[in-house]
Coordinates of C-alpha atoms in Angstrom, one line a residue:
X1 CA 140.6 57.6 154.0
X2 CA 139.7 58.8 150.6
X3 CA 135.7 60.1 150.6
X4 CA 134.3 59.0 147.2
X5 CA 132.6 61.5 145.3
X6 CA 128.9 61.7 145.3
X7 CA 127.2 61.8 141.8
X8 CA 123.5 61.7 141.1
X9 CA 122.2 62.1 137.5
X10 CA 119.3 64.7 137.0
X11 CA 116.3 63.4 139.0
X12 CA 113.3 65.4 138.0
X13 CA 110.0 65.0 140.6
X14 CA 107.5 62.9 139.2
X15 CA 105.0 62.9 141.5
X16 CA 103.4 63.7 145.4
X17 CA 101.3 62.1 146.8
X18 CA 99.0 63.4 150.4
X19 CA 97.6 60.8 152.5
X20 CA 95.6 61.8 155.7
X21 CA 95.6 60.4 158.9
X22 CA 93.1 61.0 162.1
X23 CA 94.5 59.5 165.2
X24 CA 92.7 59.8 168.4
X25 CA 94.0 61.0 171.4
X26 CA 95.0 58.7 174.5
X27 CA 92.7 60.9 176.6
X28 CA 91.0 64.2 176.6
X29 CA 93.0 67.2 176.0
X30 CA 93.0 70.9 176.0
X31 CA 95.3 73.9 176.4
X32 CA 94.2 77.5 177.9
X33 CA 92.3 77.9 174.4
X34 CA 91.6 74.9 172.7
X35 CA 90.9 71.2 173.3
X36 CA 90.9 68.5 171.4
X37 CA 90.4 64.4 170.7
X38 CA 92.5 63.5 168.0
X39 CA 95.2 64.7 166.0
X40 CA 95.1 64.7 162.2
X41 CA 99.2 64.0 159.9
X42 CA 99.1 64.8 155.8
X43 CA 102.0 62.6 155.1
X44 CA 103.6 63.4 151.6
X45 CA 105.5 60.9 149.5
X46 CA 107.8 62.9 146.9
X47 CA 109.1 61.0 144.3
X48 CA 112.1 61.5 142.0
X49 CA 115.1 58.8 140.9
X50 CA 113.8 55.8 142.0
X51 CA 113.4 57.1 145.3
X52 CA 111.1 58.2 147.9
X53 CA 110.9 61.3 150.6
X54 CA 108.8 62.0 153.3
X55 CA 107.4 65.0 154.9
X56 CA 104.5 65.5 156.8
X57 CA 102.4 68.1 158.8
X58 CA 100.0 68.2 160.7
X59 CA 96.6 70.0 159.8
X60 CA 93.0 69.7 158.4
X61 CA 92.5 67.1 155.2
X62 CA 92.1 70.1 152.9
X63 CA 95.8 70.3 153.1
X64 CA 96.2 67.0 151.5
X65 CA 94.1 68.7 148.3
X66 CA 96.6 71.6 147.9
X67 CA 99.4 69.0 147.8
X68 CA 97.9 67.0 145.2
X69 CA 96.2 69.6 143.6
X70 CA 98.3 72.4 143.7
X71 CA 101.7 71.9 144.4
X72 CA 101.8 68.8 142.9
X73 CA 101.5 70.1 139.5
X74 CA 104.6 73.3 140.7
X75 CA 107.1 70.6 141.4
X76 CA 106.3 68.7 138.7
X77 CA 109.7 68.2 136.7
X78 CA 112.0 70.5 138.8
X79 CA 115.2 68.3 139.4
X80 CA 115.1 67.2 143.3
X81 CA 118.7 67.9 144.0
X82 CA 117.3 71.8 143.4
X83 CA 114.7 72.3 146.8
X84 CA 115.3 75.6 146.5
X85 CA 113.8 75.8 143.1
X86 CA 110.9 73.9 144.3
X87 CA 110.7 76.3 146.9
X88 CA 110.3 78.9 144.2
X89 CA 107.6 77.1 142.5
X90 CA 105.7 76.3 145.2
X91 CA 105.5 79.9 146.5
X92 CA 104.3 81.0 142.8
X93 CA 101.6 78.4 142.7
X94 CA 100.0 79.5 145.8
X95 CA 100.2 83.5 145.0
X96 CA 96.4 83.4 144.4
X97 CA 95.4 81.7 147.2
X98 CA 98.0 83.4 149.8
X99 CA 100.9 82.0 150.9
X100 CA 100.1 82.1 154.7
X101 CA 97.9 79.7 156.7
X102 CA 97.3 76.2 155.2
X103 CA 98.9 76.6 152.4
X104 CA 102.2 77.1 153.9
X105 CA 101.3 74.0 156.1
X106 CA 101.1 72.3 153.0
X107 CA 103.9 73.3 151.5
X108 CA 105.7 72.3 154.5
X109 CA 105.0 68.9 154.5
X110 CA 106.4 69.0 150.5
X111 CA 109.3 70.8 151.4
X112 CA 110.1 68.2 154.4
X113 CA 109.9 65.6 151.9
X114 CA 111.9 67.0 148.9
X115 CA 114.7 67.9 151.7
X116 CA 114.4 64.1 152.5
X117 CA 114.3 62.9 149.0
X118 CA 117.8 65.1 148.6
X119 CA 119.0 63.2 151.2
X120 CA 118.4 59.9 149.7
X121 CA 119.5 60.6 146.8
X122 CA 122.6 61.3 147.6
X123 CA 122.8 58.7 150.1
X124 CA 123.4 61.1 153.2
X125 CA 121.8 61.8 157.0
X126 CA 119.6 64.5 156.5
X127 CA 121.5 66.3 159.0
X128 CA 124.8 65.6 156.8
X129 CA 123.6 67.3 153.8
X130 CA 122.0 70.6 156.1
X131 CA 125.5 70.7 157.3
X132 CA 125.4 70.1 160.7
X133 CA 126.8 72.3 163.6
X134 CA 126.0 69.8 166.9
X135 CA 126.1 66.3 167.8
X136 CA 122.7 66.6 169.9
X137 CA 119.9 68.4 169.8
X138 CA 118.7 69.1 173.4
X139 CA 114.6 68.2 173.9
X140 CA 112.1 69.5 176.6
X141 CA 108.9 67.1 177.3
X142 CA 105.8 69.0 176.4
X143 CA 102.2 67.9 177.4
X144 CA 100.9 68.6 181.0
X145 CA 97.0 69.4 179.4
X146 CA 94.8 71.3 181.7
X147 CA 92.5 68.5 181.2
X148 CA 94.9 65.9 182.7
X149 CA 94.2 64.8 186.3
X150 CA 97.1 65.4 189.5
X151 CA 97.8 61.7 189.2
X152 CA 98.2 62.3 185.3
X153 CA 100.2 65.5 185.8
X154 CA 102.4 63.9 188.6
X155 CA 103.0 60.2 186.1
X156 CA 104.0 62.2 183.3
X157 CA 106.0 64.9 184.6
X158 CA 108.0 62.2 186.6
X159 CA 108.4 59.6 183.5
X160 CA 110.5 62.7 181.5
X161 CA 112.2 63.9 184.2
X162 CA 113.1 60.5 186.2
X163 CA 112.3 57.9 183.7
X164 CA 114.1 59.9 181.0
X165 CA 116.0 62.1 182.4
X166 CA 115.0 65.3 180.5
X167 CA 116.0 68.0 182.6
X168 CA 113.5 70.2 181.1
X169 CA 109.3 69.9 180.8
X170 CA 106.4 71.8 180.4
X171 CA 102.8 71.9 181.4
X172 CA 100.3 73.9 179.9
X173 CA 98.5 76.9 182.2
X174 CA 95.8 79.8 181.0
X175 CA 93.0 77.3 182.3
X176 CA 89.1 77.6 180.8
X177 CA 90.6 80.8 178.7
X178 CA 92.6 82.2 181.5
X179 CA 90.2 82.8 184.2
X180 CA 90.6 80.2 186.9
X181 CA 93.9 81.4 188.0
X182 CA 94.0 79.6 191.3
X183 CA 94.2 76.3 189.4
X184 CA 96.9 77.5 186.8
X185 CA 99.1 78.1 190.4
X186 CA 98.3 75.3 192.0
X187 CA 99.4 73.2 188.6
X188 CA 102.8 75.2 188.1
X189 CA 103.2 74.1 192.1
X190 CA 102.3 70.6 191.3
X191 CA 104.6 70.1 188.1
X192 CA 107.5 71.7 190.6
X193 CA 107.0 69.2 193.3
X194 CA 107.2 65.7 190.7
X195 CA 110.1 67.2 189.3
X196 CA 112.1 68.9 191.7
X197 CA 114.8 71.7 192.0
X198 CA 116.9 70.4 189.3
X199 CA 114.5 70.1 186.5
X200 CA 113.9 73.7 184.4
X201 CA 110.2 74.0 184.6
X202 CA 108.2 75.6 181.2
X203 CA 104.6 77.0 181.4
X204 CA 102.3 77.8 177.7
X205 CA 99.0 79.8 178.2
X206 CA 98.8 79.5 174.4
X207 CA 97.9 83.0 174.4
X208 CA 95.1 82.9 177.4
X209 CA 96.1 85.9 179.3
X210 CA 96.2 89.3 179.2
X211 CA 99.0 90.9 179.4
X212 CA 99.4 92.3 183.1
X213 CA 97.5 89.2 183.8
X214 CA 100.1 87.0 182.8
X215 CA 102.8 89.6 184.8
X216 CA 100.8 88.5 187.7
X217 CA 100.1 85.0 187.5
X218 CA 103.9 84.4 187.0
X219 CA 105.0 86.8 189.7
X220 CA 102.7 84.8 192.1
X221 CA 104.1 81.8 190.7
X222 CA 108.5 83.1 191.9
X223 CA 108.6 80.7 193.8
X224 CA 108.2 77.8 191.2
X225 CA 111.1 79.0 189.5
X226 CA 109.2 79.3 186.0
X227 CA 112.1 79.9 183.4
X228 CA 109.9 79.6 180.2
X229 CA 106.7 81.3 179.6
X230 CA 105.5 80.3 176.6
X231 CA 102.3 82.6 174.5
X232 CA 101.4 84.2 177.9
X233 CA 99.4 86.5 175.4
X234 CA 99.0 85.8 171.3
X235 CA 101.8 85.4 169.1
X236 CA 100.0 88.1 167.3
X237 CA 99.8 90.6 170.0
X238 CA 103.6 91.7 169.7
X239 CA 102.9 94.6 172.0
X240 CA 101.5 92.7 175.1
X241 CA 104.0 90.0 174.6
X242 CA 107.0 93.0 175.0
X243 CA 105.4 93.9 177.9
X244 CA 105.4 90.5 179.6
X245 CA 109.0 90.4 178.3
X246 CA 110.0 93.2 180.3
X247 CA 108.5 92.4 183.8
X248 CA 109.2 89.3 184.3
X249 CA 112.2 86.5 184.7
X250 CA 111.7 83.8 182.9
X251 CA 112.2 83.6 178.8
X252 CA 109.0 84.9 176.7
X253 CA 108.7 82.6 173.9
X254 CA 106.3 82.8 170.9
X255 CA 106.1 82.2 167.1
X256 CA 104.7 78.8 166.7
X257 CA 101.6 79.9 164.1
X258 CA 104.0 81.9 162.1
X259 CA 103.8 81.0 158.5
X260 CA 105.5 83.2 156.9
X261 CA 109.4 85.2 157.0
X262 CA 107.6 88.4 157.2
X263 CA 105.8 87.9 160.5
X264 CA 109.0 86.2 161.9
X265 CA 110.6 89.7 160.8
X266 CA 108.5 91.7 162.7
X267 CA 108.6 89.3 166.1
X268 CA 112.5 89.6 166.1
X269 CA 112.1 93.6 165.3
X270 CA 109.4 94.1 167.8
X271 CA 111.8 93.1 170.9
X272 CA 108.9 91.0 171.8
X273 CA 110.5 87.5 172.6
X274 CA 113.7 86.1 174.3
X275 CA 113.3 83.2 171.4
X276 CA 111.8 82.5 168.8
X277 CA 109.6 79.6 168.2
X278 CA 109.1 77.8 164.8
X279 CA 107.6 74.8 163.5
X280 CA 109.0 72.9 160.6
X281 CA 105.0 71.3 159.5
X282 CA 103.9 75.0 159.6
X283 CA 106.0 77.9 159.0
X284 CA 107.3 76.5 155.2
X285 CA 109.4 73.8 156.0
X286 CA 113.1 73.2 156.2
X287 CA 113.7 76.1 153.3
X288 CA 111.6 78.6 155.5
X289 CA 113.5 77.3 158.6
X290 CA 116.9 78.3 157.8
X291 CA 116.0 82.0 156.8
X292 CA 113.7 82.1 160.2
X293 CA 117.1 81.0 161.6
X294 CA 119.0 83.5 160.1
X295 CA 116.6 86.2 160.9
X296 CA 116.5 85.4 164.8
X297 CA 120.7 85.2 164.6
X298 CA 120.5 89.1 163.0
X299 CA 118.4 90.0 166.4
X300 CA 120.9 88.2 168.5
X301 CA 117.8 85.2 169.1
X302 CA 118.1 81.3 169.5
X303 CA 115.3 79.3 167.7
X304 CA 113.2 76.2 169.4
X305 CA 111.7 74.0 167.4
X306 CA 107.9 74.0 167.8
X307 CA 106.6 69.8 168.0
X308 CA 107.0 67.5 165.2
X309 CA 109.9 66.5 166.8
X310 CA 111.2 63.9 163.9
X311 CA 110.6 66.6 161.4
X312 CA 112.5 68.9 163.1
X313 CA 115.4 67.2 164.3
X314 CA 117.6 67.0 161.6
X315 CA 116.8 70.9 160.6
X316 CA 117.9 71.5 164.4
X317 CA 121.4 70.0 164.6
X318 CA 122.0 72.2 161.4
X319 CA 121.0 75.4 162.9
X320 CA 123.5 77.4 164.9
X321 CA 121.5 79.5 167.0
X322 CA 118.8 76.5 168.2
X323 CA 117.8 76.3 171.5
X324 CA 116.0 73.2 172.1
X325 CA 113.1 70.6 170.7
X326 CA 109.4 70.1 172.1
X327 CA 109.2 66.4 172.5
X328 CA 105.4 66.6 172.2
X329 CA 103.1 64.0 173.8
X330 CA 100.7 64.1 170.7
X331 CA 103.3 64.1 168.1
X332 CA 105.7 61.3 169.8
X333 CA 102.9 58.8 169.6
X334 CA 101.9 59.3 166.4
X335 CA 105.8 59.4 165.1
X336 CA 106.4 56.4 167.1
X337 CA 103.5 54.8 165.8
X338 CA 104.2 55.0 162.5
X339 CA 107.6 55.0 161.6
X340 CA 110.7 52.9 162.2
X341 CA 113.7 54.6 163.1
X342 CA 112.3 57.1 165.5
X343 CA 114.7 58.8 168.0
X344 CA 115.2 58.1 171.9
X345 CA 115.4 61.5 174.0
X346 CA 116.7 59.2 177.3
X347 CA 119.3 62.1 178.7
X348 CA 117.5 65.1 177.2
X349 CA 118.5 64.9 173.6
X350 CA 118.2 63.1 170.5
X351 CA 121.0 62.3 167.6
X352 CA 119.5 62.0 163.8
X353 CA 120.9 58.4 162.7
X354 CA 123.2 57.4 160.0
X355 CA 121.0 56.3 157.3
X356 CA 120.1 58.5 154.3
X357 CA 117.2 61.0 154.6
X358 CA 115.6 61.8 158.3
X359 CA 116.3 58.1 158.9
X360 CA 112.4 56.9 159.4
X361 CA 110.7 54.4 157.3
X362 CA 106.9 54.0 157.5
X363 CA 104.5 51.4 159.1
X364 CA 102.2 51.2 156.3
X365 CA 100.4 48.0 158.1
X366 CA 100.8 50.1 161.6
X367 CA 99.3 54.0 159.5
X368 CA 96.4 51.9 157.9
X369 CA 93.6 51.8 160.5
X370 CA 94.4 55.8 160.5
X371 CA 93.9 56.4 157.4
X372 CA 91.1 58.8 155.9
X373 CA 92.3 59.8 152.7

């Protein structure tokens, strides 16, 4: 069967627009360094050709200001077939300000969009124009708060790994800052026993421990059979996480905050992790994610995509070297909340869908009561 040509006439960007929304959690949560009630999305709309792309991330409001405000005005014009070029522009309008931190959240979210924009466009899966190397892009449920009750532990460990059938979860550990170690064990035993033998079981301290103090919590924990440890120290403390690297089994992962190729340069370089973590909302979007990609494939590293999971998949089945997707609690209610076409992980994986862009429409009537921008 002939395959018609595709065609698109120039389509410059005409315009981005950020709307905020704060949606509360379902109960309280924390991690080993951080809690939290409610999550807050910048969604971006990017315009260009009669059609529209979305992108989101999430982070603070003030992001939604450098959208508008900032790189708004960079894109301004550039044709949307040319993402790179936006790329480009974006990364020269935010010079001044630095290109790390919430900037490059914001320019994530843009990026996301113009990607998806492309996409529709040209009529194509998001996946489809990436280039795709996979079918399925294999998931791991993430949540397991250290705020969450047995019973809550138990019923959400059991509803991925029974009800869904991901052979993969994880529960967070490093409790009140990493100094009630007794409990962290006594979780990791609990999240063992509703899953079983079968299921791989991830820990994240989110960067609670020490270094030898992490060695020992997981070496106490052998009998678990932990085969991800996630941030047992900082992403930032290279050193510390080689360290834990070396002494124990399980896969040290970090990489998550990175926002920038440099610092993803000097993770890979350091012999610090086993892979590399990054986050599509964060670390510059889909452009930033392929050269991440390509630096972890230089050091002989996978990549696993850090939350946003709808974001992220279509990115994923284009990347060689990925490992797997956090399906995370949070970010799957949100996601499911407000968009149509979201994805079903029954099995342990997702597939992107056939229609143009990432495939999700949104639920303006469903966002609204969110809104706060």
């Amino acid at each position: 069967m002939a395959v018609p040509a595709l065609s698109v006439a120039e389509a410059p960007i005409t315009a981005l627009q950020a709307t905020v929304y704060t949606v509360p959690t379902d109960g309280p949560e924390a991690d080993g360094t951080f809690s939290w009630d409610s999550t807050t999305m910048v969604l971006v709309h990017a315009a260009a050709g009669g059609k529209t792309g979305l992108g989101w991330t999430y982070a603070p409001a003030a992001a939604a200001r450098l959208v508008e405000g900032l790189l708004g005005p960079a894109v301004q014009g550039v044709d949307a077939l040319d993402v790179p070029a936006a790329a480009a522009a974006m990364a020269r309008a935010v010079r001044n300000p630095g290109r790390t931190g919430l900037a490059s959240y914001a320019i994530s979210a843009v990026d996301c969009a113009l990607w998806d924009l492309k996409a529709r466009l040209l009529d194509l899966p998001l996946h489809r124009l990436l280039g795709g190397v996979r079918d399925k892009v294999d998931v791991y449920g993430s949540g397991g708060f250290t705020t969450y009750s047995d019973d809550q532990l138990r019923e959400q460990l059991e509803g991925w790994a029974s009800g869904q059938r991901i052979p993969r979860v994880k529960i967070k550990i490093g409790q009140d800052g990493g100094t009630d170690e007794p409990r962290d064990l006594e979780r990791i035993r609990q999240a063992r026993a509703a899953v079983g033998p079968g299921t791989e079981l991830f820990v994240d301290a989110n960067g609670a421990y020490t270094a030898k103090q992490a060695v020992r919590v997981l070496r106490r924990a052998a009998e678990d059979h932990v085969t991800w440890f996630e941030e047992p120290v900082s992403s930032d403390d290279l050193a510390g996480l080689r360290v834990v690297r070396g002494a124990v089994d399980a896969d040290v992962a970090a990489g998550e905050y990175g926002t920038g190729l440099p610092y993803y340069q000097r993770l890979c370089a350091a012999d610090a992790v086993d892979c590399v973590q990054a986050d599509v909302s964060r670390c510059g979007g889909i452009s930033e994610w392929l050269r991440i990609a390509a630096v972890a494939a230089a050091h002989g590293l996978e990549v696993s995509g850090h939350c946003a999971p709808h974001l992220s998949a279509a990115v994923a089945a284009a990347t060689p070297n990925f490992r797997h997707l956090e399906w995370f609690h949070d970010h799957v209610r949100i996601e499911n909340l407000f968009f149509d076409g979201t994805l079903d992980p029954d099995g342990g994986w997702v597939r992107s869908g056939p229609g143009p862009g990432n495939g999700l429409t949104l639920r303006s009537a469903a966002a609204e009561p969110y809104r706060v921008r």
